[in-house]
PDB file of C-alpha atoms in Angstrom:
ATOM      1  CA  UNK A   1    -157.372   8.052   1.489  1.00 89.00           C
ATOM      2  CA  UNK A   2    -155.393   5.996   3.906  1.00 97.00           C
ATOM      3  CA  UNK A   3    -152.124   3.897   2.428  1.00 98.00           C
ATOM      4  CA  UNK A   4    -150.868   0.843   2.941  1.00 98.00           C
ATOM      5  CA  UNK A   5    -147.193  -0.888   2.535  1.00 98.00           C
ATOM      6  CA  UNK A   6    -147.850  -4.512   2.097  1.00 98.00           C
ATOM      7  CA  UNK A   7    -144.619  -6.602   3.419  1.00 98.00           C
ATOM      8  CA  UNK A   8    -144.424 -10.218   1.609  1.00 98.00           C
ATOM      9  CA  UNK A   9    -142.447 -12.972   3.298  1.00 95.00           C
ATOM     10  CA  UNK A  10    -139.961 -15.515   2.140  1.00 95.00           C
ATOM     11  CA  UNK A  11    -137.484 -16.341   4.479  1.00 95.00           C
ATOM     12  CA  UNK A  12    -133.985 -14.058   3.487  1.00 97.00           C
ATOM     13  CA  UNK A  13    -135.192 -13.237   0.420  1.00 97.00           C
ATOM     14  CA  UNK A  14    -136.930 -10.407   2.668  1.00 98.00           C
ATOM     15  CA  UNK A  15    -133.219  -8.743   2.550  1.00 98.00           C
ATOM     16  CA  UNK A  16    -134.691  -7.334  -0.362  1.00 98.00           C
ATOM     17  CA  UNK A  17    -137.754  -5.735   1.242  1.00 98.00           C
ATOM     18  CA  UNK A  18    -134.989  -4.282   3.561  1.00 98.00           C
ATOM     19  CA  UNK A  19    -133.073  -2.489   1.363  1.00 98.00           C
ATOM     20  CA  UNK A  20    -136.409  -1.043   0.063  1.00 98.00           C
ATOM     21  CA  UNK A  21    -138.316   0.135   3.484  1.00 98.00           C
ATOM     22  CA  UNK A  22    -134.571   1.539   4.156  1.00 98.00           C
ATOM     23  CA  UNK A  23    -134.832   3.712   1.244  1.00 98.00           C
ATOM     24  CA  UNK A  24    -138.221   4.637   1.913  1.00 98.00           C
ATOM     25  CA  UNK A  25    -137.381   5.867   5.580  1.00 98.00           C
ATOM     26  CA  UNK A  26    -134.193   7.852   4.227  1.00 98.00           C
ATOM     27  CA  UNK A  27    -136.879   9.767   1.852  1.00 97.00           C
ATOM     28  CA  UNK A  28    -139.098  10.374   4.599  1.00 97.00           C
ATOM     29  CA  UNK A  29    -142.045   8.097   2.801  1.00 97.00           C
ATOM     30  CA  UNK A  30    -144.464   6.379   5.629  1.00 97.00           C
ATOM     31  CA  UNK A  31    -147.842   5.242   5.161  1.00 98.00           C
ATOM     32  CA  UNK A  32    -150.999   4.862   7.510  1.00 98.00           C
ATOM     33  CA  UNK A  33    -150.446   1.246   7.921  1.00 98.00           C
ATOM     34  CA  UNK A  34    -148.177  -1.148   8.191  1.00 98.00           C
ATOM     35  CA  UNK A  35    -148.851  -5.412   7.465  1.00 98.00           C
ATOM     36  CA  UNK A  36    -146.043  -8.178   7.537  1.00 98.00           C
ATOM     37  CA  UNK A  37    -146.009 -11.389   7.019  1.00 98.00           C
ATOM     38  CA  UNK A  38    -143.337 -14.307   7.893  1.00 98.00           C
ATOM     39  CA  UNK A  39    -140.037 -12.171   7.474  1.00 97.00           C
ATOM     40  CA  UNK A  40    -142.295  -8.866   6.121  1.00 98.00           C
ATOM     41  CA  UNK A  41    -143.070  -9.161   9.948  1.00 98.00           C
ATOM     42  CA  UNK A  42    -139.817  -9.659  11.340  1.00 98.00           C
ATOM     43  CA  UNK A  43    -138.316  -7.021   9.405  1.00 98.00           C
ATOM     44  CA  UNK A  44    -140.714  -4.894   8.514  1.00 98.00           C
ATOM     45  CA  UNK A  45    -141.315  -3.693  11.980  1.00 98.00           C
ATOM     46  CA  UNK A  46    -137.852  -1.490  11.636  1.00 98.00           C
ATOM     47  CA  UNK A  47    -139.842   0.537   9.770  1.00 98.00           C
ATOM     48  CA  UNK A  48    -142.395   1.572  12.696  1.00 98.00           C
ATOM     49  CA  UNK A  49    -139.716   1.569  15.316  1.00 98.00           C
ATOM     50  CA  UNK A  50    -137.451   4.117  12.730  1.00 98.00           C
ATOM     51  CA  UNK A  51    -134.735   1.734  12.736  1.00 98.00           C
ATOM     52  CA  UNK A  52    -133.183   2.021   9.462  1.00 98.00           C
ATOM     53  CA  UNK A  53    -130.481  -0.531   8.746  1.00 98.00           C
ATOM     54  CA  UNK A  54    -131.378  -2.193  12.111  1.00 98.00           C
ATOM     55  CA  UNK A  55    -132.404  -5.618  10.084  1.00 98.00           C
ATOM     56  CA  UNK A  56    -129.598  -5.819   7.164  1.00 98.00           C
ATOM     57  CA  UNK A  57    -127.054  -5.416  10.012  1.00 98.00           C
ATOM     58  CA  UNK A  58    -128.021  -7.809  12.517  1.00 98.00           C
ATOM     59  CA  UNK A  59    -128.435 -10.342  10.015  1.00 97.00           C
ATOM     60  CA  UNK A  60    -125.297 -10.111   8.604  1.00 98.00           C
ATOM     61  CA  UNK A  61    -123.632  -9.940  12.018  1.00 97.00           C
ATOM     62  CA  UNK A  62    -125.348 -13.130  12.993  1.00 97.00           C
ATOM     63  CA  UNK A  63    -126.135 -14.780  10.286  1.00 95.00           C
ATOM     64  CA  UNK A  64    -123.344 -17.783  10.612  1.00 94.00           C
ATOM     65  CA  UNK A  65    -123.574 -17.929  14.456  1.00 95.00           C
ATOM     66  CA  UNK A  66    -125.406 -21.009  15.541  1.00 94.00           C
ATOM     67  CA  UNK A  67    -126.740 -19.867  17.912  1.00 94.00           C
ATOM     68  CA  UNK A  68    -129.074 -17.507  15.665  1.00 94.00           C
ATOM     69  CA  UNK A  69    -130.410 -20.147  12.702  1.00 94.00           C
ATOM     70  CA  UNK A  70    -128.439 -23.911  13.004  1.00 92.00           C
ATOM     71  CA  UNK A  71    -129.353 -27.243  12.546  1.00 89.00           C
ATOM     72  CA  UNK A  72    -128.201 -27.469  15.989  1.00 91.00           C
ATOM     73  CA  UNK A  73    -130.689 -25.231  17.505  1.00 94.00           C
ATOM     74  CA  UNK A  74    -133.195 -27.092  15.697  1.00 93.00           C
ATOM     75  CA  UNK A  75    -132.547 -30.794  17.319  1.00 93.00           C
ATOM     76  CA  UNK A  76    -131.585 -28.834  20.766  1.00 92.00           C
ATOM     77  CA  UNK A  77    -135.080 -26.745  20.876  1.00 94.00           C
ATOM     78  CA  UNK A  78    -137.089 -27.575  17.591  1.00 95.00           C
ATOM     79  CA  UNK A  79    -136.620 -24.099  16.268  1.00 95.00           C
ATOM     80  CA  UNK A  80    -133.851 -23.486  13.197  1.00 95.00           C
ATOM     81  CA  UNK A  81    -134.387 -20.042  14.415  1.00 95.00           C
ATOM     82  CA  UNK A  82    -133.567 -19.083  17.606  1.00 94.00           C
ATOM     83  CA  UNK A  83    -136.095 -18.340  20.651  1.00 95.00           C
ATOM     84  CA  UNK A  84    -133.912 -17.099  23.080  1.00 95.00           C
ATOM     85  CA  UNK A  85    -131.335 -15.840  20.570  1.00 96.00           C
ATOM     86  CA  UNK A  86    -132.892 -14.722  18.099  1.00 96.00           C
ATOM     87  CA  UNK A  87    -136.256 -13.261  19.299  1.00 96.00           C
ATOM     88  CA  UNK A  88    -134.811 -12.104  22.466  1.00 97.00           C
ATOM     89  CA  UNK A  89    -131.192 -11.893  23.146  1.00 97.00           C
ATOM     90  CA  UNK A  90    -130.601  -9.649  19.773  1.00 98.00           C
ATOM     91  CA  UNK A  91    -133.960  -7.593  19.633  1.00 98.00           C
ATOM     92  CA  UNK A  92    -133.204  -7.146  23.779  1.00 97.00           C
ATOM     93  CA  UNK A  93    -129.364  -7.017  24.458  1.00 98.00           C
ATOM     94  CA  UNK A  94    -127.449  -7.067  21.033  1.00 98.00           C
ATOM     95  CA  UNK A  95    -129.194  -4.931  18.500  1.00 98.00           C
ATOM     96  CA  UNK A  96    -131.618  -3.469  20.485  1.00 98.00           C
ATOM     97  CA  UNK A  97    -134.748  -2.762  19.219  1.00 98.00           C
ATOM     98  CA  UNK A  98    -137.006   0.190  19.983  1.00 98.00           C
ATOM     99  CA  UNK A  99    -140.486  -0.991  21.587  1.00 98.00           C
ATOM    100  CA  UNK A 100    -140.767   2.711  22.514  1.00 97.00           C
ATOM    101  CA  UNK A 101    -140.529   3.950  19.661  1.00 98.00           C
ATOM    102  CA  UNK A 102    -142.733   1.278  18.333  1.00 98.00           C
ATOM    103  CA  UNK A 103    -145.326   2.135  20.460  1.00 97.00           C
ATOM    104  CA  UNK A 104    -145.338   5.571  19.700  1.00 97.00           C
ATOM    105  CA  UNK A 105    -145.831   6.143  16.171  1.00 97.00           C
ATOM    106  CA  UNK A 106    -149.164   6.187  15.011  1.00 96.00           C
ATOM    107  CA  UNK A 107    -149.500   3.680  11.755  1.00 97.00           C
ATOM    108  CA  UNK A 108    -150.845   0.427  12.959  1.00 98.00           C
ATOM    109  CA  UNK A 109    -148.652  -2.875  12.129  1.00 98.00           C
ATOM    110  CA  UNK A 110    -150.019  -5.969  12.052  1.00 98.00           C
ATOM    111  CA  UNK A 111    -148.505  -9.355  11.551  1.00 98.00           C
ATOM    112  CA  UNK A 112    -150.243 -12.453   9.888  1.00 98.00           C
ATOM    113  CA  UNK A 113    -150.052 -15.751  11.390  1.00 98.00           C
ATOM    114  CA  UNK A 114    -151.631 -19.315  10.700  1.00 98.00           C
ATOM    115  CA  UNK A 115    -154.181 -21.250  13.416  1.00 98.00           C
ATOM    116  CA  UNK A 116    -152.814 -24.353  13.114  1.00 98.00           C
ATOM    117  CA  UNK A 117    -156.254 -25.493  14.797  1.00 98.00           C
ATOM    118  CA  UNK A 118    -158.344 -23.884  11.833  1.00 98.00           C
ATOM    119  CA  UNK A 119    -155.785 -23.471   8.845  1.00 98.00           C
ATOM    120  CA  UNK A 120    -157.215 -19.961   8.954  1.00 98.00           C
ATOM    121  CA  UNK A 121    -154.625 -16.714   8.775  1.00 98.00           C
ATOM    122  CA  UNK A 122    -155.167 -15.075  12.021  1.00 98.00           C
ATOM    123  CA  UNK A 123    -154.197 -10.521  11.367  1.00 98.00           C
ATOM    124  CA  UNK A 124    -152.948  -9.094  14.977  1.00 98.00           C
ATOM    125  CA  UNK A 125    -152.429  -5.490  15.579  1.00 98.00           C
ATOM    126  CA  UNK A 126    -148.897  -5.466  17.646  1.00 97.00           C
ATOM    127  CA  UNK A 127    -148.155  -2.671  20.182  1.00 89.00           C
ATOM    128  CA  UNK A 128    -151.755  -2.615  22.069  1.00 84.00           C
ATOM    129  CA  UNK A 129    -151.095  -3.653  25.397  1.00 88.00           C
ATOM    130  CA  UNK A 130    -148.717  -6.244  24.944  1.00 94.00           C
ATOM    131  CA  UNK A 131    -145.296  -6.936  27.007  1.00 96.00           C
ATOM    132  CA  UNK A 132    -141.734  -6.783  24.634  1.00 97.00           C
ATOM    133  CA  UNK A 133    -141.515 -10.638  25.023  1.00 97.00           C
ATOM    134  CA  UNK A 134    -145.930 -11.114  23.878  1.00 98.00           C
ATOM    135  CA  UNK A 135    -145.023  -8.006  21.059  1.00 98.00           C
ATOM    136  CA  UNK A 136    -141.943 -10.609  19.994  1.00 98.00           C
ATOM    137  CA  UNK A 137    -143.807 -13.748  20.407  1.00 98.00           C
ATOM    138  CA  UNK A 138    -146.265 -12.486  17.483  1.00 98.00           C
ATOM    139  CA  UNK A 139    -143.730 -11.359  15.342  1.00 98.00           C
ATOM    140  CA  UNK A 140    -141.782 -15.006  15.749  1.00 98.00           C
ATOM    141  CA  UNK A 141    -145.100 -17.119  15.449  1.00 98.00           C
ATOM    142  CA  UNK A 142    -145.718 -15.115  12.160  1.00 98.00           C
ATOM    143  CA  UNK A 143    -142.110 -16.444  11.001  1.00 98.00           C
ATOM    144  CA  UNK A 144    -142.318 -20.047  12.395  1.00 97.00           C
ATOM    145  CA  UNK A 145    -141.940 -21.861   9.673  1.00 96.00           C
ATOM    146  CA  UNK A 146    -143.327 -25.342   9.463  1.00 96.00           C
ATOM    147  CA  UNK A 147    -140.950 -28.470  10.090  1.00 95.00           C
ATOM    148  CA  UNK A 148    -138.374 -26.517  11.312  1.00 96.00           C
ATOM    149  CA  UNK A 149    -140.298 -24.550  14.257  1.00 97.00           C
ATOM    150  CA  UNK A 150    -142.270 -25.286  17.004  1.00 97.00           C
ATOM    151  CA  UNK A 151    -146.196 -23.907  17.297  1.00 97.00           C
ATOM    152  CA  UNK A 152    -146.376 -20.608  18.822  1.00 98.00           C
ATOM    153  CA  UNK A 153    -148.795 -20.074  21.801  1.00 98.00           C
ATOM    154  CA  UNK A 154    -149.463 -16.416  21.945  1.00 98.00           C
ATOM    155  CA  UNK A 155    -153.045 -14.895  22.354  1.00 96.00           C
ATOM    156  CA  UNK A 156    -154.901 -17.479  22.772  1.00 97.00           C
ATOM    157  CA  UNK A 157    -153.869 -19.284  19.469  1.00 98.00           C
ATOM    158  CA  UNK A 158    -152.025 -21.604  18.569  1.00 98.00           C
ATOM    159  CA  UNK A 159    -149.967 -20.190  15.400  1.00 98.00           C
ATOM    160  CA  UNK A 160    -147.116 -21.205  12.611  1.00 98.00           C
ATOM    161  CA  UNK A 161    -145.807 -18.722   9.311  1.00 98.00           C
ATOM    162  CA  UNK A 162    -149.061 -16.592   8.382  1.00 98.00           C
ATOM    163  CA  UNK A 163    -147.508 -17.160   4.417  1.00 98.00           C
ATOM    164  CA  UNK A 164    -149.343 -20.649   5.081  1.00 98.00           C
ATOM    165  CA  UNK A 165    -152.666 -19.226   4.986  1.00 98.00           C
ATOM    166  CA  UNK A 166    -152.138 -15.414   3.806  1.00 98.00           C
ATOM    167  CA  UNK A 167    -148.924 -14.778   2.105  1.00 98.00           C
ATOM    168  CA  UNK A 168    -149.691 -11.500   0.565  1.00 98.00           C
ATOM    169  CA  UNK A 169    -152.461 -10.036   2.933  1.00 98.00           C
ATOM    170  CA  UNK A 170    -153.873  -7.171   0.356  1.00 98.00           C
ATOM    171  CA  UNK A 171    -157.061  -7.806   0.476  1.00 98.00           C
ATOM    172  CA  UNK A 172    -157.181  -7.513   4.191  1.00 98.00           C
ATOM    173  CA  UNK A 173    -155.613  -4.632   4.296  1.00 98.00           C
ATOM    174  CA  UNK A 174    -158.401  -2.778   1.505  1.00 98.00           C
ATOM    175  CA  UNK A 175    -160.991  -4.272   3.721  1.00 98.00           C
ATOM    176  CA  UNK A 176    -159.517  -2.841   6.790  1.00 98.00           C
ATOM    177  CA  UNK A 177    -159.772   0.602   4.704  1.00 97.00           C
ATOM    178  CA  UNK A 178    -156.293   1.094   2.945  1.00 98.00           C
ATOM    179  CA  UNK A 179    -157.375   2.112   0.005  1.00 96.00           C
ATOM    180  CA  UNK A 180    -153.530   2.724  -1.998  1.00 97.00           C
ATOM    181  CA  UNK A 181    -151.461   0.098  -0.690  1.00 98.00           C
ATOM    182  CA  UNK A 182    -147.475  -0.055  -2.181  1.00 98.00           C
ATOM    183  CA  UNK A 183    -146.675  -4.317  -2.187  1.00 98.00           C
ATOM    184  CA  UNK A 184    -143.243  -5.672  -1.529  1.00 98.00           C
ATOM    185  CA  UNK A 185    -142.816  -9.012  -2.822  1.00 98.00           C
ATOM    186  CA  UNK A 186    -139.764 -10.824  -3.197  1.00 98.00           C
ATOM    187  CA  UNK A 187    -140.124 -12.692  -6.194  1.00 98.00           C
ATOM    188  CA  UNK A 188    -140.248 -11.822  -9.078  1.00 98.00           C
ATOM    189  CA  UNK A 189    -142.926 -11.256 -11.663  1.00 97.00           C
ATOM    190  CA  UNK A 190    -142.233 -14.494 -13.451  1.00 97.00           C
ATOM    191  CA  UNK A 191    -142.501 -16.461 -10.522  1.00 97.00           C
ATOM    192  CA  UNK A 192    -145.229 -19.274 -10.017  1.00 98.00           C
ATOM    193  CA  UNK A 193    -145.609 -21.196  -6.914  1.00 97.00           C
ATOM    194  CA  UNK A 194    -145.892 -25.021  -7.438  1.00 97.00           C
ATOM    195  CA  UNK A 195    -147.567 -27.414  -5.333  1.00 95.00           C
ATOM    196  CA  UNK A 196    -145.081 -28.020  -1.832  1.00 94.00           C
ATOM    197  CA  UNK A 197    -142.827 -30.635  -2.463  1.00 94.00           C
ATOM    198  CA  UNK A 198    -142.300 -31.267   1.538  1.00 94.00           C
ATOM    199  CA  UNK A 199    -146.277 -32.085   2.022  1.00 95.00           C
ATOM    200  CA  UNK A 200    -145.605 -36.225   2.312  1.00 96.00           C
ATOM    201  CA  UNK A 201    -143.477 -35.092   5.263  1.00 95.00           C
ATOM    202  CA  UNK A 202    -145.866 -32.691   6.506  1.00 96.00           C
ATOM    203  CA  UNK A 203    -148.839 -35.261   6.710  1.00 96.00           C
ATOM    204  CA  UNK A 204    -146.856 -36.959   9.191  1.00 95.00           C
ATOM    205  CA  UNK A 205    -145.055 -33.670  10.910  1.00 94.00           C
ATOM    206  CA  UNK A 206    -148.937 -32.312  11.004  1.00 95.00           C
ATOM    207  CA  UNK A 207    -150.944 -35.115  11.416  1.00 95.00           C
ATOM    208  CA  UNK A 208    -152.732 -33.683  14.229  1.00 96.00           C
ATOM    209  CA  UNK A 209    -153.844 -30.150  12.633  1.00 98.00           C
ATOM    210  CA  UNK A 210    -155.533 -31.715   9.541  1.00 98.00           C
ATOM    211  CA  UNK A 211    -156.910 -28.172   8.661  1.00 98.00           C
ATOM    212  CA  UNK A 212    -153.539 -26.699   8.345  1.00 98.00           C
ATOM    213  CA  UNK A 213    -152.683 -29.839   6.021  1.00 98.00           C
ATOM    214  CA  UNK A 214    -155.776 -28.870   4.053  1.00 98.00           C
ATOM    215  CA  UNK A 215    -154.435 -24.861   3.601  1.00 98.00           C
ATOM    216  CA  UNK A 216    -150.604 -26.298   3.373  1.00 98.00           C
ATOM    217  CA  UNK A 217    -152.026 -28.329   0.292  1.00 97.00           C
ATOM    218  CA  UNK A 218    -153.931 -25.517  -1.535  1.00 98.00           C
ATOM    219  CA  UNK A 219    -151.286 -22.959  -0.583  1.00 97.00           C
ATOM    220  CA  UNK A 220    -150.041 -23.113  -3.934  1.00 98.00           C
ATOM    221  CA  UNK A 221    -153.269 -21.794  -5.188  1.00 98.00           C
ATOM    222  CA  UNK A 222    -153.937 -19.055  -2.384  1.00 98.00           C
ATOM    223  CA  UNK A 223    -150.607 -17.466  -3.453  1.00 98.00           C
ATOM    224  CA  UNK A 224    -150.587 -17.579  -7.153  1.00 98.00           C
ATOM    225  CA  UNK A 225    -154.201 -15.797  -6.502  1.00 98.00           C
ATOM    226  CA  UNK A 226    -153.737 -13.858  -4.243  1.00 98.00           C
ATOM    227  CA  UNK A 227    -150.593 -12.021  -6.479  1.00 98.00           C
ATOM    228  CA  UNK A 228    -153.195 -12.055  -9.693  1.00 98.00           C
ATOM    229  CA  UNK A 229    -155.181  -9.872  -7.322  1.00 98.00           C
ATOM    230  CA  UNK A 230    -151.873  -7.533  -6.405  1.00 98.00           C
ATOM    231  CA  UNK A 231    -151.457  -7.251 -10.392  1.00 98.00           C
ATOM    232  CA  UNK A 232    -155.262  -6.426 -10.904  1.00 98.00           C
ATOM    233  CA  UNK A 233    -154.890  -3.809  -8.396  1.00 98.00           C
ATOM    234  CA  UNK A 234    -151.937  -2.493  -9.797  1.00 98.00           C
ATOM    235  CA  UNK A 235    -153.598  -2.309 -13.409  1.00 98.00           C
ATOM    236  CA  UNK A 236    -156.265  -0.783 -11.194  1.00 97.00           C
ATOM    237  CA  UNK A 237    -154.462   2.045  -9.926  1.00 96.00           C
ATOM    238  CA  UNK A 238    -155.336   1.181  -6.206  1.00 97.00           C
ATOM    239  CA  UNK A 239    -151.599  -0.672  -5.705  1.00 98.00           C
ATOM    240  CA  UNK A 240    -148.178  -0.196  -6.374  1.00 98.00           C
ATOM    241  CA  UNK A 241    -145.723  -3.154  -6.664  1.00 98.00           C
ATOM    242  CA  UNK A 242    -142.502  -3.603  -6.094  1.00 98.00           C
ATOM    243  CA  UNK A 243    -140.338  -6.832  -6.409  1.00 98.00           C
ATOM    244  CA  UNK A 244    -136.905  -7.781  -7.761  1.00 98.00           C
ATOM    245  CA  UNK A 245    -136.228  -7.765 -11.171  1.00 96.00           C
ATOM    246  CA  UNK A 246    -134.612 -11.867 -11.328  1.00 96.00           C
ATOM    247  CA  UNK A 247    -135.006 -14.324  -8.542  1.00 96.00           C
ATOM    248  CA  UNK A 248    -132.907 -13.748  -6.148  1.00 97.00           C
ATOM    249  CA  UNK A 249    -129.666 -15.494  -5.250  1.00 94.00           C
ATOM    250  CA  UNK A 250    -130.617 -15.991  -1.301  1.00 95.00           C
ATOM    251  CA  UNK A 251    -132.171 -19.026   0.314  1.00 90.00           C
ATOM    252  CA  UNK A 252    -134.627 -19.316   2.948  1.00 89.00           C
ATOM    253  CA  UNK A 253    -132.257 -19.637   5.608  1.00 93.00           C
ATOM    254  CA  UNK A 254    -128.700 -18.055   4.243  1.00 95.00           C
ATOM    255  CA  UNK A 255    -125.776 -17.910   6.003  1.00 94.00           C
ATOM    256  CA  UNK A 256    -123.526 -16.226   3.253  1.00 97.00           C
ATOM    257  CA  UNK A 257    -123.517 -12.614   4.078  1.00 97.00           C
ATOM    258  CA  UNK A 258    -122.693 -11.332   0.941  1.00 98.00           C
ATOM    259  CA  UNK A 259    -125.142 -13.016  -0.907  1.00 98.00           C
ATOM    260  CA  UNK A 260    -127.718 -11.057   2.233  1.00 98.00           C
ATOM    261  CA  UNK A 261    -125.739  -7.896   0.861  1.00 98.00           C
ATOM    262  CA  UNK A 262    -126.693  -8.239  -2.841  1.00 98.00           C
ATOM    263  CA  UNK A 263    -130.135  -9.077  -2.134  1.00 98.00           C
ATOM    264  CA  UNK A 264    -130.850  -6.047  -0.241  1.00 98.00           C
ATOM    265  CA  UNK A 265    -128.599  -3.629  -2.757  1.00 98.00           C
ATOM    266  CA  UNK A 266    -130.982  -5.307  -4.868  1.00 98.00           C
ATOM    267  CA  UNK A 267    -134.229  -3.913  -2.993  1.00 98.00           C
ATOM    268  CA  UNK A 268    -132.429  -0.498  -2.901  1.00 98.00           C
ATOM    269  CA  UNK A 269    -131.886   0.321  -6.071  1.00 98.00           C
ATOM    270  CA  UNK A 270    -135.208  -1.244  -7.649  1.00 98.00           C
ATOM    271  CA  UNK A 271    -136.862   1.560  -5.408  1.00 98.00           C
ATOM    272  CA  UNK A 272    -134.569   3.914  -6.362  1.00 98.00           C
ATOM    273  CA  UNK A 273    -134.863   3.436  -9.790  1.00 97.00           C
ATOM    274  CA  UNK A 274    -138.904   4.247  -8.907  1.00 97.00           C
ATOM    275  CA  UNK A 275    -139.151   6.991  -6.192  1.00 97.00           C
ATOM    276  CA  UNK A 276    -140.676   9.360  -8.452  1.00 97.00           C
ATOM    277  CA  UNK A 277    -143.354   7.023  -9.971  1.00 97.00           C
ATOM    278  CA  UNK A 278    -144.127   5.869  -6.186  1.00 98.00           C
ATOM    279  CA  UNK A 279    -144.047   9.522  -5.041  1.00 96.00           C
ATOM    280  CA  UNK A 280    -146.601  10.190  -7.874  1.00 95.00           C
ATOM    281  CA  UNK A 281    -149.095   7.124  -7.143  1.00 97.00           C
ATOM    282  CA  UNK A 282    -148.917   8.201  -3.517  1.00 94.00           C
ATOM    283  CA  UNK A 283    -149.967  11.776  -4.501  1.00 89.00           C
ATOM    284  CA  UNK A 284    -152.614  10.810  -6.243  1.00 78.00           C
ATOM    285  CA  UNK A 285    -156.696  10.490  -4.894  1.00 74.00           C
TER     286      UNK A 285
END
């Protein structure tokens, strides 16, 4: 029976997801699959390449330095997030990550990432034949968030955040044959997703991709179903959750490292607290 670790988004709140996959890696737990979305992309692909800590301590490094996430790289290039700095300079030069190792452990890792053309959540395998910068390119398109990044061309598509479309890609992954998938999210299980606040603006931002207007407007919806279906699954046996216990004290885009610090000590000892129940419902057929 093939498992799954399910990597919800959400901007710096996936500090939290950090300090979890980092405890998973120092306990020697891997699954047979890997699927991020947004920042469960961006980060989440430490945990193929064996990088543990790699993501809590280049974001803490850089996460004040403008040229990494400013509201001056976003009227210079379009992009509060860095292209150059962020999705090349650090992975490349800084912080390097490790494509080779990447590339040669065996779980699969996908990213999710919204068609703007379609509105549709687009699943790419990363690592098959793909240079570093096409590898990155997915991994950034699947973090672009709307209004304050530019569309992605990678692939053939043209692609924003994949939380637009898919934020918490379960389902996918059973039908691709996980069958025991363990689900980061980073809210908590009191949280309810209202209706996007920022859609007036994006009807004018989007005008030209009226399909992704249509999925922006029933995002709401998809997400608040789609973690009914984690909890069903969880009741179910066939999925294992884990989220923080009170919303977290982070933003989207955070520049105050300590409050990137407490959010991930958050993740780590949540999982802590669990190992033995996770090692359990990983055991079991």
């Amino acid at each position: 029976m093939k498992t799954g670790l399910v990597l919800e988004g959400g901007g710096m709140r996936g500090m939290f997801s950090v300090g979890v996959t980092d405890v998973l890696m120092e306990h020697g737990l891997f699954f047979d699959g890997i699927i991020g979305v947004s920042a469960g992309a961006a980060f989440g692909c430490n945990v193929k390449s064996r990088q543990k800590g790699r993501a809590i301590r280049y974001n803490t490094k850089y996460c004040d330095d403008p040229r990494f996430c400013s509201f001056r790289s976003l009227r210079k290039t379009g992009d509060l997030f860095s292209t150059e700095f962020c999705y090349w300079d650090v992975p490349v030069n800084r912080d390097p990550f490790d494509f080779k190792t990447f590339r040669a452990t065996p779980e699969p890792f996908y990213v999710v990432c919204t068609d703007v053309r379609t509105g549709k959540a687009v699943y790419h395998r990363c690592g098959q034949n793909e240079s570093d910068r096409e590898l990155l390119d997915w991994i950034r398109a699947s973090a672009s968030m709307p209004l304050v990044s530019n569309v992605v061309s990678v692939g053939g598509y043209e692609l924003l955040d994949g939380g637009i479309a898919d934020s918490v890609p379960l389902r996918f992954f059973e039908k691709a044959g996980y069958a025991k998938n363990v689900v980061v999210l980073t809210q908590p299980a009191s949280y309810v997703k209202g209706k996007n606040k920022a859609l007036p603006l994006l009807r004018i931002t989007e005008r030209k991709h009226p399909e992704l207007l249509k999925t922006l407007a029933e995002r709401h919806h998809v997400y608040n179903d789609a973690v009914a279906y984690v909890r069903r699954r969880a009741e179910a046996g066939a999925a294992f959750v884990i989220q923080p216990p009170f919303p977290l004290d982070v933003g989207r885009v955070e520049h105050d490292r300590e409050k990137l610090l407490r959010a991930y000590g958050a993740g780590r000892k949540t999982i802590e607290s669990r190992l033995k129940a996770l090692e359990d419902f990983l055991k079991t057929d």
